[in-house]
Structure formats: structure tokens, C-alpha cells
Amino acid sequence: MARHLIDDVTVGWDELGTDLLDGAPPALVTTLTGGEHWPSRTLDRLVTPDGSPPARMTVTDATADAQDLQWGYVLHAEGIEVISILHADNGPLVDWAIDPRTAFNDHPAAWSPGPVPPRRGPRAAASANAPAAAPVKAGSPRSAGRR
């Protein structure tokens, strides 16, 4: 995950695609994507106003506002921290062992520091396979990298 999301990209992501799921069981990929396949798109081909190469940025309140960033994701050994930039400086940690088919509360205010947001309701395609008490993810692979 860290290699795909961080090491193999120069600047950042425009959109995460189904290639993030390469190597996952086919049935899980179909459940998560509805059978669709699309590539990830990076921001590596950006043109800066002064012609200099694009560079990774550190997100501050000013850059978050200027770039209209709404979500931040921090990879930790024990899970991924999901931050609603509009509501908090840090967020709850979602354990890597959480079933990716589970649906989380997707309202940004629910992702303030504290426990993982409670379930809003099962996603139709995955409800039969998702653990009953498991939290849900903040966004689909298609939307996770969008600003």
C-alpha cells in the first residue's frame, strides 16, 4: 500500500483506480468496484506557473484552503488515519484488518478524533458479506484521492 500510494508517485494523486486492488481476491475486487476497472491518475504531469517541476507539498491550513482539500490520509503501521481537514487536525485510525467492504459514516464531521465513525447502513452490494459490527470506509477507491 505504501509503495503504491507514496513511493511510486512523484507528487500526488488525482484519482485512485482499481490498480490499487491488484493482487486482491477477484471476488473482493468485483464487490468493491462493481466489476469496473480504471487506472489511477497521478498529478505528476502538472505544470507550475513558473515552469519548475511540481513537488510534494506539506498541507497547512492555508494550502488546504487554497487547494480546496477536504480529506487527509496518514498511513501508519497499524492502520490508516482518516482526517476531515474541514473539521479536525487529526482523525480516528482505521485498522488495516477492517473488511474493506464495510461502509463508514461519510459525513466529514463524523471523522473528528475519537472512535471510528459508526455505520450509517450497509452498502447494498456488500451487506451480506460485511461483518455486522465493523466500521465502514470513508470513500470508495474512486473517490479516495479526489480533492
Backbone as JSON, one array per atom type, in Angstrom:
{
  "sequence": "MARHLIDDVTVGWDELGTDLLDGAPPALVTTLTGGEHWPSRTLDRLVTPDGSPPARMTVTDATADAQDLQWGYVLHAEGIEVISILHADNGPLVDWAIDPRTAFNDHPAAWSPGPVPPRRGPRAAASANAPAAAPVKAGSPRSAGRR",
  "N": [[0.83, -1.19, 0.0], [1.87, 1.29, 0.89], [3.94, 1.59, -0.94], [2.54, 1.78, -3.4], [0.9, 4.05, -2.93], [2.66, 6.08, -2.05], [5.55, 5.75, -2.54], [5.77, 5.12, -5.31], [4.87, 7.34, -6.7], [5.43, 10.6, -7.85], [4.44, 13.19, -7.13], [1.58, 13.37, -6.28], [-1.86, 12.29, -6.04], [-4.52, 12.31, -8.42], [-6.67, 10.71, -8.85], [-7.51, 7.64, -7.39], [-7.28, 4.41, -8.69], [-8.56, 1.18, -9.73], [-6.28, -0.29, -9.84], [-5.03, -0.16, -7.44], [-6.02, -2.27, -6.12], [-4.81, -4.47, -7.2], [-3.87, -7.84, -7.09], [-5.58, -8.48, -5.04], [-8.23, -10.69, -3.93], [-10.27, -11.78, -6.64], [-13.13, -11.8, -6.3], [-13.5, -10.0, -4.21], [-12.51, -7.64, -5.37], [-14.42, -7.28, -7.41], [-16.71, -6.9, -5.83], [-16.06, -4.48, -4.54], [-15.7, -2.72, -6.69], [-17.77, -3.04, -8.44], [-17.26, -4.46, -10.69], [-16.08, -2.78, -12.48], [-13.15, -1.31, -14.03], [-10.48, 0.9, -13.73], [-7.7, 3.07, -14.28], [-5.33, 4.41, -11.9], [-4.76, 7.9, -11.52], [-2.16, 10.16, -11.59], [-0.73, 13.22, -10.28], [1.54, 13.91, -11.56], [2.09, 15.16, -13.98], [1.77, 17.86, -13.82], [1.85, 21.37, -14.53], [3.67, 23.96, -13.39], [3.21, 27.42, -12.41], [5.63, 28.88, -12.71], [7.13, 27.23, -14.27], [8.76, 25.4, -13.02], [9.59, 22.07, -11.82], [6.87, 20.07, -10.53], [6.26, 19.61, -7.02], [5.99, 17.69, -4.01], [3.74, 18.75, -1.48], [3.51, 20.14, 1.8], [0.74, 19.93, 3.76], [-0.88, 22.62, 5.0], [-3.04, 24.74, 6.95], [-3.46, 26.92, 5.26], [-2.73, 25.95, 2.68], [-4.52, 23.85, 2.45], [-6.96, 25.2, 2.39], [-6.55, 26.8, 0.08], [-6.25, 24.88, -1.91], [-8.62, 23.58, -1.77], [-8.82, 21.21, -0.28], [-10.27, 18.42, 1.29], [-10.01, 16.05, 2.65], [-7.61, 14.12, 4.47], [-5.11, 11.6, 4.55], [-3.25, 9.46, 6.52], [-0.78, 7.1, 6.55], [-0.19, 4.54, 8.78], [1.63, 2.02, 10.59], [-0.2, 0.39, 11.93], [-2.65, 1.04, 10.82], [-4.81, 3.2, 8.84], [-5.0, 6.65, 9.18], [-7.73, 8.73, 9.08], [-8.55, 11.88, 8.12], [-10.7, 14.54, 8.44], [-10.22, 17.35, 6.99], [-11.61, 19.7, 7.1], [-12.72, 19.71, 9.61], [-10.97, 18.84, 11.65], [-7.62, 18.43, 13.03], [-6.49, 15.98, 13.24], [-7.41, 12.5, 13.0], [-9.55, 9.58, 13.47], [-8.15, 6.27, 13.7], [-8.2, 3.77, 11.32], [-8.12, 0.41, 11.4], [-5.94, -1.76, 9.59], [-6.96, -4.3, 9.3], [-9.67, -4.12, 9.03], [-12.55, -5.04, 7.26], [-12.68, -4.22, 3.88], [-15.11, -3.93, 2.61], [-16.96, -2.87, 4.24], [-19.12, -0.18, 5.21], [-18.58, 3.19, 6.07], [-19.6, 6.0, 8.09], [-20.0, 8.73, 6.1], [-19.98, 11.46, 6.51], [-18.12, 14.38, 6.85], [-17.83, 15.66, 9.41], [-18.12, 13.59, 11.18], [-15.69, 12.42, 11.36], [-13.96, 13.36, 13.3], [-11.4, 13.45, 15.89], [-11.35, 10.43, 17.79], [-13.37, 7.48, 18.26], [-13.7, 5.2, 15.45], [-16.0, 6.29, 12.98], [-19.48, 5.46, 13.38], [-21.46, 2.99, 11.69], [-23.49, 3.85, 8.91], [-25.29, 2.44, 7.51], [-25.76, -0.6, 5.7], [-23.9, -1.16, 2.7], [-25.4, -1.89, -0.34], [-24.34, -3.86, -2.15], [-22.46, -5.18, -0.62], [-23.45, -5.84, 1.85], [-24.26, -8.38, 2.74], [-21.88, -9.7, 3.03], [-20.31, -8.25, 4.75], [-18.9, -7.72, 7.99], [-21.04, -7.52, 10.82], [-20.59, -5.66, 12.95], [-18.55, -4.08, 12.09], [-16.73, -1.09, 11.21], [-17.12, 1.35, 8.53], [-15.72, 2.3, 5.34], [-14.31, 5.51, 4.42], [-14.57, 6.4, 1.82], [-14.97, 5.41, -1.61], [-12.6, 3.51, -3.61], [-12.43, 5.0, -5.94], [-13.1, 7.61, -5.18], [-11.42, 8.25, -3.12], [-8.97, 9.58, -3.54], [-9.62, 12.04, -4.51], [-9.96, 15.62, -4.51]],
  "CA": [[0.0, 0.0, 0.0], [2.73, 2.47, 0.97], [4.66, 1.71, -2.22], [1.61, 2.27, -4.42], [0.39, 5.39, -2.63], [3.68, 7.07, -1.73], [6.85, 5.57, -3.17], [5.71, 5.04, -6.78], [4.29, 8.55, -7.27], [6.32, 11.73, -7.61], [3.8, 14.34, -6.5], [0.35, 13.04, -5.57], [-2.92, 11.59, -6.76], [-5.73, 12.95, -8.87], [-7.71, 9.72, -8.62], [-7.05, 6.27, -7.17], [-8.01, 3.48, -9.53], [-8.66, -0.2, -9.28], [-4.95, -0.88, -9.76], [-4.72, -0.23, -6.02], [-6.51, -3.58, -5.68], [-4.09, -5.56, -7.88], [-3.46, -8.9, -6.18], [-6.67, -8.81, -4.11], [-9.1, -11.74, -4.47], [-11.17, -11.25, -7.66], [-14.49, -11.56, -5.8], [-13.46, -8.78, -3.42], [-12.37, -6.54, -6.32], [-15.72, -7.11, -8.05], [-17.62, -6.32, -4.84], [-15.67, -3.09, -4.27], [-15.72, -1.87, -7.89], [-18.91, -3.33, -9.3], [-16.76, -5.05, -11.92], [-15.41, -1.76, -13.3], [-11.71, -1.18, -13.88], [-9.96, 2.18, -14.21], [-6.35, 3.28, -13.75], [-5.06, 5.57, -11.04], [-4.19, 9.05, -12.23], [-1.31, 10.94, -10.7], [-0.57, 14.64, -10.56], [2.94, 14.06, -11.99], [2.24, 15.96, -15.21], [1.36, 19.23, -13.55], [2.7, 22.46, -14.99], [3.64, 25.01, -12.37], [3.2, 28.76, -13.03], [6.97, 29.36, -13.07], [7.79, 26.23, -15.1], [9.57, 24.48, -12.23], [8.92, 20.77, -11.66], [5.97, 20.0, -9.38], [6.84, 19.0, -5.83], [5.02, 17.37, -2.96], [3.56, 19.86, -0.56], [3.07, 19.89, 3.16], [-0.57, 20.55, 3.87], [-1.13, 23.51, 6.12], [-4.4, 25.29, 6.83], [-3.5, 27.8, 4.09], [-2.74, 25.17, 1.43], [-5.77, 23.09, 2.41], [-7.99, 26.13, 1.92], [-6.26, 27.23, -1.29], [-6.42, 23.74, -2.81], [-9.94, 23.01, -1.5], [-8.66, 19.85, 0.22], [-11.28, 18.09, 2.27], [-9.63, 14.84, 3.38], [-6.21, 13.74, 4.56], [-4.92, 10.2, 4.93], [-1.91, 9.21, 7.01], [-0.56, 5.67, 6.68], [0.52, 4.09, 9.97], [1.83, 0.57, 10.57], [-1.38, -0.29, 12.45], [-3.86, 1.38, 10.09], [-4.82, 4.48, 8.13], [-5.67, 7.73, 9.89], [-8.58, 9.46, 8.16], [-8.71, 13.21, 8.7], [-11.57, 15.5, 7.78], [-9.45, 18.59, 7.12], [-12.54, 20.78, 7.41], [-13.22, 19.62, 10.98], [-10.0, 18.43, 12.67], [-6.21, 18.32, 12.64], [-6.17, 14.56, 13.19], [-8.64, 11.74, 12.9], [-9.5, 8.23, 14.0], [-7.34, 5.29, 13.0], [-8.94, 2.61, 10.81], [-7.2, -0.72, 11.39], [-5.78, -2.41, 8.28], [-7.71, -5.56, 9.28], [-11.1, -3.86, 8.78], [-13.02, -5.52, 5.96], [-12.88, -3.05, 3.03], [-16.47, -3.86, 2.1], [-17.82, -2.22, 5.22], [-19.4, 1.22, 4.88], [-18.45, 4.1, 7.21], [-20.31, 7.27, 8.02], [-19.2, 9.54, 5.18], [-20.07, 12.89, 6.8], [-16.81, 14.82, 7.34], [-17.83, 16.0, 10.83], [-18.05, 12.36, 11.96], [-14.3, 11.95, 11.38], [-13.16, 14.08, 14.3], [-10.68, 12.46, 16.71], [-12.2, 9.57, 18.6], [-13.54, 6.16, 17.65], [-14.07, 5.16, 14.04], [-17.42, 6.63, 12.88], [-20.4, 4.33, 13.3], [-22.05, 2.6, 10.43], [-24.73, 4.53, 8.5], [-26.17, 1.43, 6.94], [-24.97, -1.46, 4.83], [-23.89, -0.92, 1.26], [-26.22, -2.95, -0.92], [-23.58, -4.94, -2.77], [-21.57, -5.85, 0.31], [-24.04, -6.0, 3.17], [-24.32, -9.78, 3.15], [-20.53, -10.19, 3.3], [-19.61, -7.38, 5.69], [-19.14, -8.02, 9.4], [-22.13, -6.69, 11.34], [-20.17, -4.58, 13.83], [-17.36, -3.41, 11.55], [-16.94, 0.26, 10.67], [-17.12, 1.44, 7.09], [-14.67, 3.17, 4.82], [-14.7, 6.9, 4.18], [-14.87, 6.65, 0.42], [-14.62, 4.31, -2.49], [-11.28, 3.74, -4.2], [-12.52, 6.04, -6.98], [-13.2, 8.95, -4.61], [-10.5, 8.47, -2.02], [-7.89, 10.51, -3.85], [-10.11, 13.3, -5.06], [-9.99, 16.79, -3.64]],
  "C": [[0.88, 1.25, 0.0], [3.5, 2.67, -0.34], [3.74, 2.29, -3.28], [1.23, 3.72, -4.18], [1.46, 6.46, -2.48], [4.94, 6.93, -2.58], [6.81, 5.64, -4.7], [5.11, 6.27, -7.44], [5.17, 9.73, -6.89], [5.66, 12.82, -6.79], [2.59, 13.93, -5.67], [-0.65, 12.41, -6.51], [-4.03, 12.53, -7.19], [-6.9, 12.01, -8.59], [-7.06, 8.36, -8.41], [-7.92, 5.34, -7.98], [-8.04, 2.08, -8.95], [-7.31, -0.89, -9.26], [-4.46, -0.94, -8.32], [-5.1, -1.61, -5.47], [-5.82, -4.74, -6.38], [-3.6, -6.57, -6.85], [-4.52, -9.27, -5.16], [-7.51, -9.92, -4.73], [-10.1, -11.15, -5.47], [-12.59, -10.96, -7.17], [-14.55, -10.27, -4.97], [-13.36, -7.56, -4.33], [-13.71, -6.25, -6.99], [-16.72, -6.47, -7.09], [-17.34, -4.84, -4.63], [-15.86, -2.18, -5.48], [-16.93, -2.07, -8.76], [-18.48, -3.92, -10.64], [-16.08, -4.06, -12.84], [-13.92, -1.77, -13.03], [-11.29, 0.15, -14.47], [-8.59, 2.38, -13.59], [-6.3, 4.46, -12.77], [-4.49, 6.67, -11.91], [-3.41, 9.89, -11.24], [-1.29, 12.39, -11.14], [0.82, 14.92, -11.11], [3.12, 14.96, -13.2], [1.76, 17.39, -15.03], [2.34, 20.23, -14.15], [2.56, 23.56, -13.96], [3.71, 26.37, -13.05], [4.58, 29.25, -13.47], [7.75, 28.34, -13.9], [8.66, 25.25, -14.33], [8.84, 23.14, -12.1], [7.98, 20.79, -10.45], [6.66, 19.29, -8.23], [5.73, 18.68, -4.85], [4.93, 18.55, -2.02], [3.22, 19.34, 0.83], [1.76, 20.63, 3.32], [-0.64, 21.35, 5.16], [-2.56, 24.0, 5.98], [-4.52, 26.14, 5.57], [-3.55, 27.0, 2.8], [-4.02, 24.35, 1.33], [-6.9, 23.97, 1.9], [-7.79, 26.49, 0.46], [-6.51, 26.11, -2.29], [-7.79, 23.09, -2.66], [-9.83, 21.54, -1.1], [-9.68, 19.59, 1.32], [-10.88, 16.91, 3.15], [-8.12, 14.69, 3.39], [-6.12, 12.31, 5.03], [-3.47, 10.02, 5.34], [-1.77, 7.71, 7.23], [0.28, 5.4, 7.92], [0.68, 2.59, 9.87], [0.56, -0.17, 10.99], [-2.67, 0.05, 11.72], [-3.72, 2.73, 9.4], [-5.61, 5.49, 8.95], [-6.44, 8.55, 8.86], [-8.92, 10.79, 8.8], [-9.66, 14.03, 7.84], [-10.92, 16.86, 7.99], [-10.36, 19.76, 7.48], [-12.94, 20.82, 8.88], [-12.17, 19.32, 12.04], [-8.58, 18.4, 12.11], [-5.72, 16.88, 12.64], [-7.49, 13.8, 13.19], [-8.48, 10.35, 13.47], [-8.68, 7.31, 13.1], [-8.22, 4.11, 12.6], [-7.94, 1.48, 10.64], [-7.14, -1.35, 10.0], [-6.6, -3.69, 8.18], [-9.2, -5.36, 9.03], [-11.45, -4.34, 7.37], [-13.32, -4.31, 5.06], [-14.28, -2.92, 2.43], [-17.41, -3.16, 3.06], [-17.98, -0.75, 4.88], [-19.31, 2.06, 6.15], [-19.37, 5.3, 7.02], [-19.45, 8.19, 7.16], [-19.34, 11.04, 5.41], [-18.77, 13.36, 7.42], [-16.78, 15.12, 8.85], [-17.73, 14.75, 11.71], [-16.62, 11.87, 12.13], [-13.41, 12.82, 12.25], [-12.43, 13.04, 15.13], [-11.64, 11.69, 17.6], [-12.34, 8.22, 17.92], [-13.92, 6.28, 16.18], [-15.57, 5.43, 13.93], [-18.32, 5.41, 12.74], [-20.96, 4.15, 11.89], [-23.33, 3.38, 10.16], [-25.75, 3.56, 7.98], [-25.36, 0.61, 5.96], [-25.02, -0.99, 3.38], [-24.54, -2.12, 0.62], [-25.4, -4.12, -1.42], [-22.79, -5.75, -1.76], [-22.22, -6.22, 1.63], [-24.06, -7.45, 3.63], [-22.95, -10.31, 3.55], [-19.81, -9.4, 4.37], [-19.9, -7.79, 7.12], [-20.15, -7.04, 9.99], [-21.64, -5.5, 12.16], [-18.99, -3.78, 13.28], [-17.68, -2.01, 11.06], [-16.81, 0.25, 9.16], [-16.07, 2.41, 6.59], [-15.19, 4.52, 4.42], [-15.06, 7.17, 2.75], [-14.5, 5.45, -0.4], [-13.23, 4.55, -3.04], [-11.31, 4.85, -5.24], [-12.51, 7.44, -6.36], [-12.13, 9.25, -3.57], [-9.41, 9.48, -2.31], [-8.36, 11.85, -4.36], [-10.07, 14.4, -4.03], [-11.34, 17.43, -3.72]]
}
